[in-house]
CSV table of N, CA and C in Angstrom, one decimal:
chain,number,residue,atom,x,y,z
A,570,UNK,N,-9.6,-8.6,-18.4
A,570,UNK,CA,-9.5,-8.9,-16.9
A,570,UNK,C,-8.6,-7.9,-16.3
A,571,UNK,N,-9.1,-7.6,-15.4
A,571,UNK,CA,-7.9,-6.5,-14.7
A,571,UNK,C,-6.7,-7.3,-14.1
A,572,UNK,N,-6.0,-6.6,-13.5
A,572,UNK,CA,-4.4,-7.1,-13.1
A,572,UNK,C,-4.2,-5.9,-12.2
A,573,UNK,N,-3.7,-6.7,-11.1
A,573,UNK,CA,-3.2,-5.8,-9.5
A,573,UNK,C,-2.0,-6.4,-9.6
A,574,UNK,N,-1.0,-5.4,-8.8
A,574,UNK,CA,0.3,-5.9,-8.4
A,574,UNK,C,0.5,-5.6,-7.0
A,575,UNK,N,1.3,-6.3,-5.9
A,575,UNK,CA,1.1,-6.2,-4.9
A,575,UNK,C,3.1,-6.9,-4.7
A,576,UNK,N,3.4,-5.7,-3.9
A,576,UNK,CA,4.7,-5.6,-3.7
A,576,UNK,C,4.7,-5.7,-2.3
A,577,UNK,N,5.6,-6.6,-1.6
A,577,UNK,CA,5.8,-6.5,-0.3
A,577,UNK,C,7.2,-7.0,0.5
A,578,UNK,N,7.7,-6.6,1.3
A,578,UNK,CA,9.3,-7.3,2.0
A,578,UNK,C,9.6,-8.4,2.7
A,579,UNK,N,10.3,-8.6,2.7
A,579,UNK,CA,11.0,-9.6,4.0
A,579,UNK,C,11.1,-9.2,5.1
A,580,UNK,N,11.5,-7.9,5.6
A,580,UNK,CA,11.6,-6.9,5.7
A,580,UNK,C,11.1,-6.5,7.1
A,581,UNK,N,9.7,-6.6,6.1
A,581,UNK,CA,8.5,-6.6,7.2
A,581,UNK,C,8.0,-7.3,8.3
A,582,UNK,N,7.6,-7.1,9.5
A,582,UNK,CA,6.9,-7.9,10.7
A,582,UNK,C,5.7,-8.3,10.1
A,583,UNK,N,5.0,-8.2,9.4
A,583,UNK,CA,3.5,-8.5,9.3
A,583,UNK,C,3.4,-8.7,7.5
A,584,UNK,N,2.6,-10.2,7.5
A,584,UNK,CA,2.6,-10.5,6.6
A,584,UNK,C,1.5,-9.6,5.5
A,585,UNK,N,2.0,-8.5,5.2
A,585,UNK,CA,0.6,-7.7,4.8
A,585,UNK,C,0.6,-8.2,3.3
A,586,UNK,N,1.6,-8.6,2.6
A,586,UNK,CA,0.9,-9.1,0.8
A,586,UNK,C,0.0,-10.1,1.1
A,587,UNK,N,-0.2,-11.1,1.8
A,587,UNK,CA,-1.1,-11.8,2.3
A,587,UNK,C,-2.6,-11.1,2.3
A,588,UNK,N,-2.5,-10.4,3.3
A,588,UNK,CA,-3.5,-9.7,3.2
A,588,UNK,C,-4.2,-8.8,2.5
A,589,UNK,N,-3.4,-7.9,1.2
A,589,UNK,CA,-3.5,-7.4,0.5
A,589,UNK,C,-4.2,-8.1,-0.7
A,590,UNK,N,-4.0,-9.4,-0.8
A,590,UNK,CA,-4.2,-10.1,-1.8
A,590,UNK,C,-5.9,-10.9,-1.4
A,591,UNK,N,-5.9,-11.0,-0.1
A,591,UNK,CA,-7.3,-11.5,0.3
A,591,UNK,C,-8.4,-10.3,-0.2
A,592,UNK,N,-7.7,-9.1,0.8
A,592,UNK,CA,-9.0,-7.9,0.3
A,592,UNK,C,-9.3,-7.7,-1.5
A,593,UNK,N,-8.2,-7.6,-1.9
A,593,UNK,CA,-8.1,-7.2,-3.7
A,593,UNK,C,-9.1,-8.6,-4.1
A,594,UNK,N,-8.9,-9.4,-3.8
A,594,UNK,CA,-9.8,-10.9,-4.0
A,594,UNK,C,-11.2,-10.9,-3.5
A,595,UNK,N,-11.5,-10.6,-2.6
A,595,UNK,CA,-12.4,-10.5,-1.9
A,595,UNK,C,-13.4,-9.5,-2.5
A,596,UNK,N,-12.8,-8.1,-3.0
A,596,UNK,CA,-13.1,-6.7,-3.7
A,596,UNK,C,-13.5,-7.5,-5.4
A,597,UNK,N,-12.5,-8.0,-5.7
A,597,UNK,CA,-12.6,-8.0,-7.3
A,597,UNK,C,-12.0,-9.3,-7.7
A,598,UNK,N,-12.9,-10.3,-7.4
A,598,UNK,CA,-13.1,-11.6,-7.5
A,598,UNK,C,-12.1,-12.4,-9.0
A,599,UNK,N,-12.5,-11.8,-9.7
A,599,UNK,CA,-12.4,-12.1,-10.9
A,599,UNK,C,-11.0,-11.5,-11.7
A,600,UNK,N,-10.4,-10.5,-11.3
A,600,UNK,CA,-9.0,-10.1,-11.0
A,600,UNK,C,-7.9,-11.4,-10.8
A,601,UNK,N,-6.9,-10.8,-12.1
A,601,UNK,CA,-5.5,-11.5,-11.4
A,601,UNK,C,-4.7,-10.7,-10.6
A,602,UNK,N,-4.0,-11.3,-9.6
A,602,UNK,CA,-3.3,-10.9,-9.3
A,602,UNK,C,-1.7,-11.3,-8.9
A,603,UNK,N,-0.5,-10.5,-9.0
A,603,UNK,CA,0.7,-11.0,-8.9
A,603,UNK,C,1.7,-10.5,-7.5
A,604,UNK,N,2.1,-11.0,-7.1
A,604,UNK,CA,3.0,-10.8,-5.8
A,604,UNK,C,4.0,-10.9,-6.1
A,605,UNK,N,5.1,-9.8,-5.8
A,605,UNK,CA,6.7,-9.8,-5.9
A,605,UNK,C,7.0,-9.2,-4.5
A,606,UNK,N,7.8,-10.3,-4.0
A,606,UNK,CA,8.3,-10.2,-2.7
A,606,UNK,C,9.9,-9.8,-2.4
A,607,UNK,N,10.3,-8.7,-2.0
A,607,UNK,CA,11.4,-8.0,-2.2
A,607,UNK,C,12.1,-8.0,-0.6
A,608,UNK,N,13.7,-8.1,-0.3
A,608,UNK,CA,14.1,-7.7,0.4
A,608,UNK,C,13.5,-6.5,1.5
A,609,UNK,N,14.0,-5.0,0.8
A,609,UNK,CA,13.6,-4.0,1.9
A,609,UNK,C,12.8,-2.9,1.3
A,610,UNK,N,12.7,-1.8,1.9
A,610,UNK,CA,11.9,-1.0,1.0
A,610,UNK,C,12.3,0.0,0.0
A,611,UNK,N,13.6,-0.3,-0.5
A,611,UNK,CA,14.4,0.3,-1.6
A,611,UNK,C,14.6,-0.4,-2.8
A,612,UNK,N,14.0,-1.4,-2.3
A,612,UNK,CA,13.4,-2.3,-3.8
A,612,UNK,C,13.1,-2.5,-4.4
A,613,UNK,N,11.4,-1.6,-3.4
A,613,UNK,CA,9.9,-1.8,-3.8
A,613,UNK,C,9.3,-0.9,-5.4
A,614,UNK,N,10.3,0.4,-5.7
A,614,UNK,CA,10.2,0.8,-6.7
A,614,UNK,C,9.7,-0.1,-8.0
A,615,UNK,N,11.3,-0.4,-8.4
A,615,UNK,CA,12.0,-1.1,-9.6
A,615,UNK,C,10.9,-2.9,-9.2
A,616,UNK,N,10.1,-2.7,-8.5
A,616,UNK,CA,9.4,-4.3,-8.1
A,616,UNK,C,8.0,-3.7,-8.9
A,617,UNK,N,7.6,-2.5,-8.6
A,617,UNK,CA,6.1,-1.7,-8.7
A,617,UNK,C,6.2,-1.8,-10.7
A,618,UNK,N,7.6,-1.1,-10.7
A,618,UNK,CA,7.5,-0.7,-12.1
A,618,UNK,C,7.7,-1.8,-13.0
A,619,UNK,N,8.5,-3.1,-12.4
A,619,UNK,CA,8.9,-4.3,-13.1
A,619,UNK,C,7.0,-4.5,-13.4
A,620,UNK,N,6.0,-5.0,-12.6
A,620,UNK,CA,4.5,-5.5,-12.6
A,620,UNK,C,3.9,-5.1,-13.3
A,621,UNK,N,3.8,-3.5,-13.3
A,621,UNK,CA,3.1,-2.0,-13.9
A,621,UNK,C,3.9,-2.7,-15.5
A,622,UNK,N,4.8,-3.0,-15.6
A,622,UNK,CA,5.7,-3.1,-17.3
A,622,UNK,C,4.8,-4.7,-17.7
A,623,UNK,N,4.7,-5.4,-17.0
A,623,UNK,CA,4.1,-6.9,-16.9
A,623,UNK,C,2.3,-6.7,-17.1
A,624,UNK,N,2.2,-5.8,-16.9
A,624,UNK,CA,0.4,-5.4,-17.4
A,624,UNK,C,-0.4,-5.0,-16.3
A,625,UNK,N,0.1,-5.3,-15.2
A,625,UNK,CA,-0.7,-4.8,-14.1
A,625,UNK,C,-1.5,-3.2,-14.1
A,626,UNK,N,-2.3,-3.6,-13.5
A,626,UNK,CA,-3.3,-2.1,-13.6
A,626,UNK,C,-2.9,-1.1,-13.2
A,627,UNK,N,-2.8,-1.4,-11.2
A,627,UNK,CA,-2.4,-1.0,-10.3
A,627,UNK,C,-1.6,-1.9,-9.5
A,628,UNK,N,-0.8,-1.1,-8.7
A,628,UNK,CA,0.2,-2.1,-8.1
A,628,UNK,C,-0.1,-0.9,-6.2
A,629,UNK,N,0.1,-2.3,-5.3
A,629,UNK,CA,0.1,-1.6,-3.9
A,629,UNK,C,1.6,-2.1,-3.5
A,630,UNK,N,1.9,-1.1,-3.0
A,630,UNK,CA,3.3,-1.4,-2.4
A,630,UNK,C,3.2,-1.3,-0.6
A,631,UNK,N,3.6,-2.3,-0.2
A,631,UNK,CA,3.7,-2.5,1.2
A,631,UNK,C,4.8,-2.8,1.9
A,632,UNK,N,5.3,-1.2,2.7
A,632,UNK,CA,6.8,-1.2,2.9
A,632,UNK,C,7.0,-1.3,4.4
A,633,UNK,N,7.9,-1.7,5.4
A,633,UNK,CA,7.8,-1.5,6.6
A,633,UNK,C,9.1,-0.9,7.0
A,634,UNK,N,8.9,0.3,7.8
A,634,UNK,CA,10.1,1.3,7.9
A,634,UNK,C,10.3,1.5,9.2
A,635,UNK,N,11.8,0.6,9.7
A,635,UNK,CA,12.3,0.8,11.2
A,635,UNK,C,12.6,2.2,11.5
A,636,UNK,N,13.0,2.2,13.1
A,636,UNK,CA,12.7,3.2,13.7
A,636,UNK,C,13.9,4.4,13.5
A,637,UNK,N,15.0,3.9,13.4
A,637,UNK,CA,16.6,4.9,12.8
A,637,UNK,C,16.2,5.8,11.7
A,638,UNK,N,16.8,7.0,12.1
A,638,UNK,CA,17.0,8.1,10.8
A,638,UNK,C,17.3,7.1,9.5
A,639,UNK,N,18.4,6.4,9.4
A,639,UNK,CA,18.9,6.1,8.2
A,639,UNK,C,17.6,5.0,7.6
A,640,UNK,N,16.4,4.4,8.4
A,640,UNK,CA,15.5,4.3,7.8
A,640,UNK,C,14.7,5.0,6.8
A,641,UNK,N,14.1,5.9,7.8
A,641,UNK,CA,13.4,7.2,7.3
A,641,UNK,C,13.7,7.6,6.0
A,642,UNK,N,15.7,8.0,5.9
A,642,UNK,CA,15.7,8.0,4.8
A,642,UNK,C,16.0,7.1,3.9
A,643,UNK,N,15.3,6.2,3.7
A,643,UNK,CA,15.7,5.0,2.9
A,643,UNK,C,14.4,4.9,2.4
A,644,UNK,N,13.1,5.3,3.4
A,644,UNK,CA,11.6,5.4,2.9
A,644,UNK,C,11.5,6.8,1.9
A,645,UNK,N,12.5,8.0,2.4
A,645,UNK,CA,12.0,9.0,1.5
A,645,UNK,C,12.5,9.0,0.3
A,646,UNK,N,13.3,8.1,0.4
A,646,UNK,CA,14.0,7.8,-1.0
A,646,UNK,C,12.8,6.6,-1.7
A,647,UNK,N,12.2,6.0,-1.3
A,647,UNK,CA,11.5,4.9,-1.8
A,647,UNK,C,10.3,5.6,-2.7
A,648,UNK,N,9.9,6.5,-1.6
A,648,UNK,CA,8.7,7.7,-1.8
A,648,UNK,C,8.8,8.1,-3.2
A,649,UNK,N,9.9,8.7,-3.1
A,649,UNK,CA,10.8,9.4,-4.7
A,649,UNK,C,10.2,8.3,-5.5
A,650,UNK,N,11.0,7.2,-5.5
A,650,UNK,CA,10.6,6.2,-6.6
A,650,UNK,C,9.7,5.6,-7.4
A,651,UNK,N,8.8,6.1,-6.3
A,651,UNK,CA,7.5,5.5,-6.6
A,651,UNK,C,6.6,6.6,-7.2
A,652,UNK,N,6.6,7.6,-6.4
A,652,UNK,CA,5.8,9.1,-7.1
A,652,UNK,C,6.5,8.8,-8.8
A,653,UNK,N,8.1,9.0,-8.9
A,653,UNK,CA,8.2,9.0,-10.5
A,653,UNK,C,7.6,7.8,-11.1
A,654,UNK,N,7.8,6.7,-10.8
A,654,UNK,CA,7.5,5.5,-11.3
A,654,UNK,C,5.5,5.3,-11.4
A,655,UNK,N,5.3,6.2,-10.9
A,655,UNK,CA,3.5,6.7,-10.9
A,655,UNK,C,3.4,7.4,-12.5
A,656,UNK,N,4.0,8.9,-12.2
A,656,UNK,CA,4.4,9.7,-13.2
A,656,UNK,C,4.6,9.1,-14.6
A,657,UNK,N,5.7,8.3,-14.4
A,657,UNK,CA,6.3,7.8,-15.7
A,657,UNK,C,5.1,6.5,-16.5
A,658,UNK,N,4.5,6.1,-15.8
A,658,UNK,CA,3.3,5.0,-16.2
A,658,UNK,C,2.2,5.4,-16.6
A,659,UNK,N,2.1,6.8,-15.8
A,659,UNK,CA,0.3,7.3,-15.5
A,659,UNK,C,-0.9,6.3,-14.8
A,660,UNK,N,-0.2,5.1,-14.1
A,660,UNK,CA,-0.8,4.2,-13.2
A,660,UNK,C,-0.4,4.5,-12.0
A,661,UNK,N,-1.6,3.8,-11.0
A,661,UNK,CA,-1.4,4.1,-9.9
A,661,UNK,C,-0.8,3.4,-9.2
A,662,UNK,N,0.0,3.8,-8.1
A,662,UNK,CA,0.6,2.7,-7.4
A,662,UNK,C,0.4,3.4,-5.5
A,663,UNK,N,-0.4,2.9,-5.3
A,663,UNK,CA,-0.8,2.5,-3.8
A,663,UNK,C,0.5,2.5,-2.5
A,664,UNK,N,1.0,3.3,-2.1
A,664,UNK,CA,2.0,3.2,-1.1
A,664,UNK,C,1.6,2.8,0.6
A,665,UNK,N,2.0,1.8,0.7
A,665,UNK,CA,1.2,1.7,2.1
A,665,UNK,C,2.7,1.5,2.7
A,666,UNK,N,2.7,2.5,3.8
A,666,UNK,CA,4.0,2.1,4.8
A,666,UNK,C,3.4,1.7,6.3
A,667,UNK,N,4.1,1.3,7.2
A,667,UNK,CA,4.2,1.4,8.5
A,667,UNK,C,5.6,1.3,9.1
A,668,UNK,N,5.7,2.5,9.8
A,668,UNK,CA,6.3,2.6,10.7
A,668,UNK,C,6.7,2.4,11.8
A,669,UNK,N,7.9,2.0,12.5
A,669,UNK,CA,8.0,0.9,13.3
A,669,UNK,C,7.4,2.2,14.6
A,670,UNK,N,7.8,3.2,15.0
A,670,UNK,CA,7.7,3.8,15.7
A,670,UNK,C,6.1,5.1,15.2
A,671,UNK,N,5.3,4.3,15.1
A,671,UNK,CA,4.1,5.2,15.2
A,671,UNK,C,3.7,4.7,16.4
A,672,UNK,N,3.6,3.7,17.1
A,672,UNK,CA,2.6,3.1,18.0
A,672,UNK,C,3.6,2.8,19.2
A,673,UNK,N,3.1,2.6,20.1
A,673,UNK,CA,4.5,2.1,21.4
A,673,UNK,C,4.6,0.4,21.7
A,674,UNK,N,3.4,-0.6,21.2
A,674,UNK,CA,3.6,-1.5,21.4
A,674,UNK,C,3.2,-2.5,19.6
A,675,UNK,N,3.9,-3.6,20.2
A,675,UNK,CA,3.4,-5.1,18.6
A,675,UNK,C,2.1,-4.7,18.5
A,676,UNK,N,1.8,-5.4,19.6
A,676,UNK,CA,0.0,-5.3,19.1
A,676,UNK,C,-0.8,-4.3,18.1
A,677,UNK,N,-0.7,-3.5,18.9
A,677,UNK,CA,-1.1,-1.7,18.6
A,677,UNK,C,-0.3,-1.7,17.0
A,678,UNK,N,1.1,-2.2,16.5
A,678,UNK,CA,1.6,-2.3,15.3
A,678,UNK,C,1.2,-3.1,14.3
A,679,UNK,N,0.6,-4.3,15.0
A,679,UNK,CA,-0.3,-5.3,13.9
A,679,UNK,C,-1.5,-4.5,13.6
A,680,UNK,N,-2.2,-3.8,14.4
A,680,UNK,CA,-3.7,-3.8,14.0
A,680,UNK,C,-3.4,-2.9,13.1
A,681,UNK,N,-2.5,-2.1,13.5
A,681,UNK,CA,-2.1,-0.7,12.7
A,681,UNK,C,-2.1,-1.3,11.0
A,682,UNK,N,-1.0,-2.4,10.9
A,682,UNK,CA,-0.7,-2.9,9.4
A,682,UNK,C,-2.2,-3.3,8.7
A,683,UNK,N,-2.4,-4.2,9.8
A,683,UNK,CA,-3.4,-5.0,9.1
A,683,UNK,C,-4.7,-3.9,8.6
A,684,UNK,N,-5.0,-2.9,9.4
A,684,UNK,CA,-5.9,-1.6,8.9
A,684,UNK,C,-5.8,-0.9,7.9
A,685,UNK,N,-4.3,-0.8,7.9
A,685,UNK,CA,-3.9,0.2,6.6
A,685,UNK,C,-4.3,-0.5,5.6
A,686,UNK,N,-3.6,-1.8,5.5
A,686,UNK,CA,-3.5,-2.1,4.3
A,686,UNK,C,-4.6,-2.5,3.8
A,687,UNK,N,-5.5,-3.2,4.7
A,687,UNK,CA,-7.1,-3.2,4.1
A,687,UNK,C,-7.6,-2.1,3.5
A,688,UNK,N,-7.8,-1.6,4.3
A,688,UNK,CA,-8.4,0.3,3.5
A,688,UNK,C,-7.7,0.4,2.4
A,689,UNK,N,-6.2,0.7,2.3
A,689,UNK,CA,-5.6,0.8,1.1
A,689,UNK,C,-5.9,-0.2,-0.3
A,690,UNK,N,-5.9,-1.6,-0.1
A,690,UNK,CA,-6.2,-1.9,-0.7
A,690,UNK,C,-7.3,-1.9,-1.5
A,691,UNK,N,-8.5,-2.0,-0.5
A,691,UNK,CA,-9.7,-1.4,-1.3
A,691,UNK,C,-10.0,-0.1,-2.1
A,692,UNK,N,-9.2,0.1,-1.5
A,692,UNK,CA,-9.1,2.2,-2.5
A,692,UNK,C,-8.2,2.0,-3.3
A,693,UNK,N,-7.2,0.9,-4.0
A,693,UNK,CA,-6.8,0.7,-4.8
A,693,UNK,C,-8.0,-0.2,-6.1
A,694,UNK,N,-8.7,-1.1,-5.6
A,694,UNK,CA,-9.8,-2.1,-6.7
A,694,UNK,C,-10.6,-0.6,-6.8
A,695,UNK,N,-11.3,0.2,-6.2
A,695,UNK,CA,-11.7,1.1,-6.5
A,695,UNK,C,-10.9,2.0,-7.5
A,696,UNK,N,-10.2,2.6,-7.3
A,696,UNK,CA,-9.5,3.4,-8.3
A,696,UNK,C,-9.3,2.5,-9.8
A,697,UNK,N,-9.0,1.2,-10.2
A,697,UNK,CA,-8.9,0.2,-10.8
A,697,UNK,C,-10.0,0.1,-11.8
A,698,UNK,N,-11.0,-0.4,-10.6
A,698,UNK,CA,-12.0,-1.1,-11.0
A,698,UNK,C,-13.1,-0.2,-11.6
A,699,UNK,N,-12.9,0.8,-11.0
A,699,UNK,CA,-14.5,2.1,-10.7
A,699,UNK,C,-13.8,3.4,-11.2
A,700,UNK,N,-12.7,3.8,-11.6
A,700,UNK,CA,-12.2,5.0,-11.7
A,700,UNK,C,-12.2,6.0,-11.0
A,701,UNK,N,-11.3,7.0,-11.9
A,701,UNK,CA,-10.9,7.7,-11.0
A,701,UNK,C,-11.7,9.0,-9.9
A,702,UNK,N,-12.8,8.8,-10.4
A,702,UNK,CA,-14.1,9.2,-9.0
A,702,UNK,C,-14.5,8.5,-8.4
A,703,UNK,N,-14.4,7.1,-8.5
A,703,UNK,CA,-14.8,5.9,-7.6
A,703,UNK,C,-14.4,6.3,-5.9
A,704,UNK,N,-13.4,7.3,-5.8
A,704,UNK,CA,-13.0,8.0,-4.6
A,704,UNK,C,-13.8,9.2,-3.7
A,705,UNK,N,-14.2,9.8,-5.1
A,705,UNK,CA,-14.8,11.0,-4.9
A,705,UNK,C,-15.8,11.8,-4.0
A,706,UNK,N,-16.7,10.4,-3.8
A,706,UNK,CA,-17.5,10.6,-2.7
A,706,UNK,C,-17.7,11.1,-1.1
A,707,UNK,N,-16.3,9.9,-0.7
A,707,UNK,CA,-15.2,10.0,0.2
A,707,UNK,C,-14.4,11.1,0.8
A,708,UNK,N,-14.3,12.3,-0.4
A,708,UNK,CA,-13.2,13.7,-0.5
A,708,UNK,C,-13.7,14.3,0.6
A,709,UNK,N,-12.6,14.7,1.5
A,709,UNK,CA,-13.1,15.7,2.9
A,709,UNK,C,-13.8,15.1,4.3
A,710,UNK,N,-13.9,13.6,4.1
A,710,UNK,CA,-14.3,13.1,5.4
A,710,UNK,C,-13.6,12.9,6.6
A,711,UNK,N,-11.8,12.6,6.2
A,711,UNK,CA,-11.6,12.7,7.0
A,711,UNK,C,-10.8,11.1,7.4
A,712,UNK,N,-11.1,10.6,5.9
A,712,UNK,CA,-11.0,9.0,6.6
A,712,UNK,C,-9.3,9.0,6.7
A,713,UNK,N,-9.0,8.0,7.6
A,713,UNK,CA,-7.5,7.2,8.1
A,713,UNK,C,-7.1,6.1,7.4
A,714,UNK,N,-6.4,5.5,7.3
A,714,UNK,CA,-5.5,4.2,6.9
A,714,UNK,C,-4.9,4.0,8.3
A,715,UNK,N,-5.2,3.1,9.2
A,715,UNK,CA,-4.2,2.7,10.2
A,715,UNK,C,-5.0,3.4,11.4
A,716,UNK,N,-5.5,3.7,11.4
A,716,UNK,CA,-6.0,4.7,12.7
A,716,UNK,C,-7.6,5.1,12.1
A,717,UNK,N,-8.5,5.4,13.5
A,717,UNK,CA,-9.7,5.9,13.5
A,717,UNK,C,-10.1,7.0,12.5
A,718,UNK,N,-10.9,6.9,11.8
A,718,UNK,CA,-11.2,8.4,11.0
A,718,UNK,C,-11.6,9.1,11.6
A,719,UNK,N,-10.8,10.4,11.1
A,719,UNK,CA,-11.6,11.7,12.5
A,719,UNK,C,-13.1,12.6,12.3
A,720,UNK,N,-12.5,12.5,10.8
A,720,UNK,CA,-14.5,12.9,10.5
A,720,UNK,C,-14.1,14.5,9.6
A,721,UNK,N,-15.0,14.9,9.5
A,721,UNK,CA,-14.5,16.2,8.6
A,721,UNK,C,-14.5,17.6,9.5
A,722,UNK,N,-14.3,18.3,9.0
A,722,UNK,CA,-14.5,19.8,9.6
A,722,UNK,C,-15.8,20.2,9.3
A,723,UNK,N,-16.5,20.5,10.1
A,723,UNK,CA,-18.2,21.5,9.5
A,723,UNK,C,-17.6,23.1,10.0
């Protein structure tokens, strides 16, 4: 049976492990899955790698990063963590952020989460479930997480 891990904060405005865990369910029925709910997004590493150590396949990490520099860098530091903690496992781990300052209003910032992390998640049971060309098809279209796809270049 496969195993997902799904990392998400307090942190956060929007309850996206929630959601993450409907799509991954929804995708791959028959899948367990585990939620570890962390503080902020400097957590989310040592939370990915704790699951990934726990047997999980793939793990999605869902981080939400305010609008101050000293956020930003607290995400590129998170980034770091997770790229090695990829590396060091050879599993994948799904980084889904949102930013408080992509969009100018809430609203516009919910649909934003709630988009990403659907898409993400499904290209996570994909990658999982279907390997690693289960993507493949996809390459060069153009698609978004969080925003409209723009389509490819001809």
């Amino acid at each position: 049976m496969r195993k997902y891990g799904v990392v998400d904060t307090t942190f956060s405005r929007v309850d996206m492990g929630s959601i993450a865990i409907k799509v991954i369910r929804a995708e791959d029925p028959d899948a367990e899955i585990i939620r570890y709910t962390v503080p902020g997004i400097k957590d989310i590493p040592v939370a990915a790698k704790r699951l990934l150590d726990e047997g999980c396949d793939g793990v999605i990490t869902l981080g939400w990063v305010g609008k101050s520099m000293l956020d930003k860098y607290s995400y590129l530091a998170t980034s770091i963590g997770l790229i090695i903690t990829q590396v060091l496992t050879s599993k994948h781990i799904i980084d889904v952020t949102v930013h408080e300052d992509e969009v100018d209003n809430e609203e516009k910032l919910k649909d934003l989460a709630i988009d990403r992390v659907t898409k993400h998640a499904k290209n996570l049971v994909k990658l999982v479930r279907d390997g690693r060309n289960a993507l493949t098809p996809y390459a060069g279209k153009g698609l978004r997480q969080g925003y409209e796809n723009v389509g490819p270049i001809d």
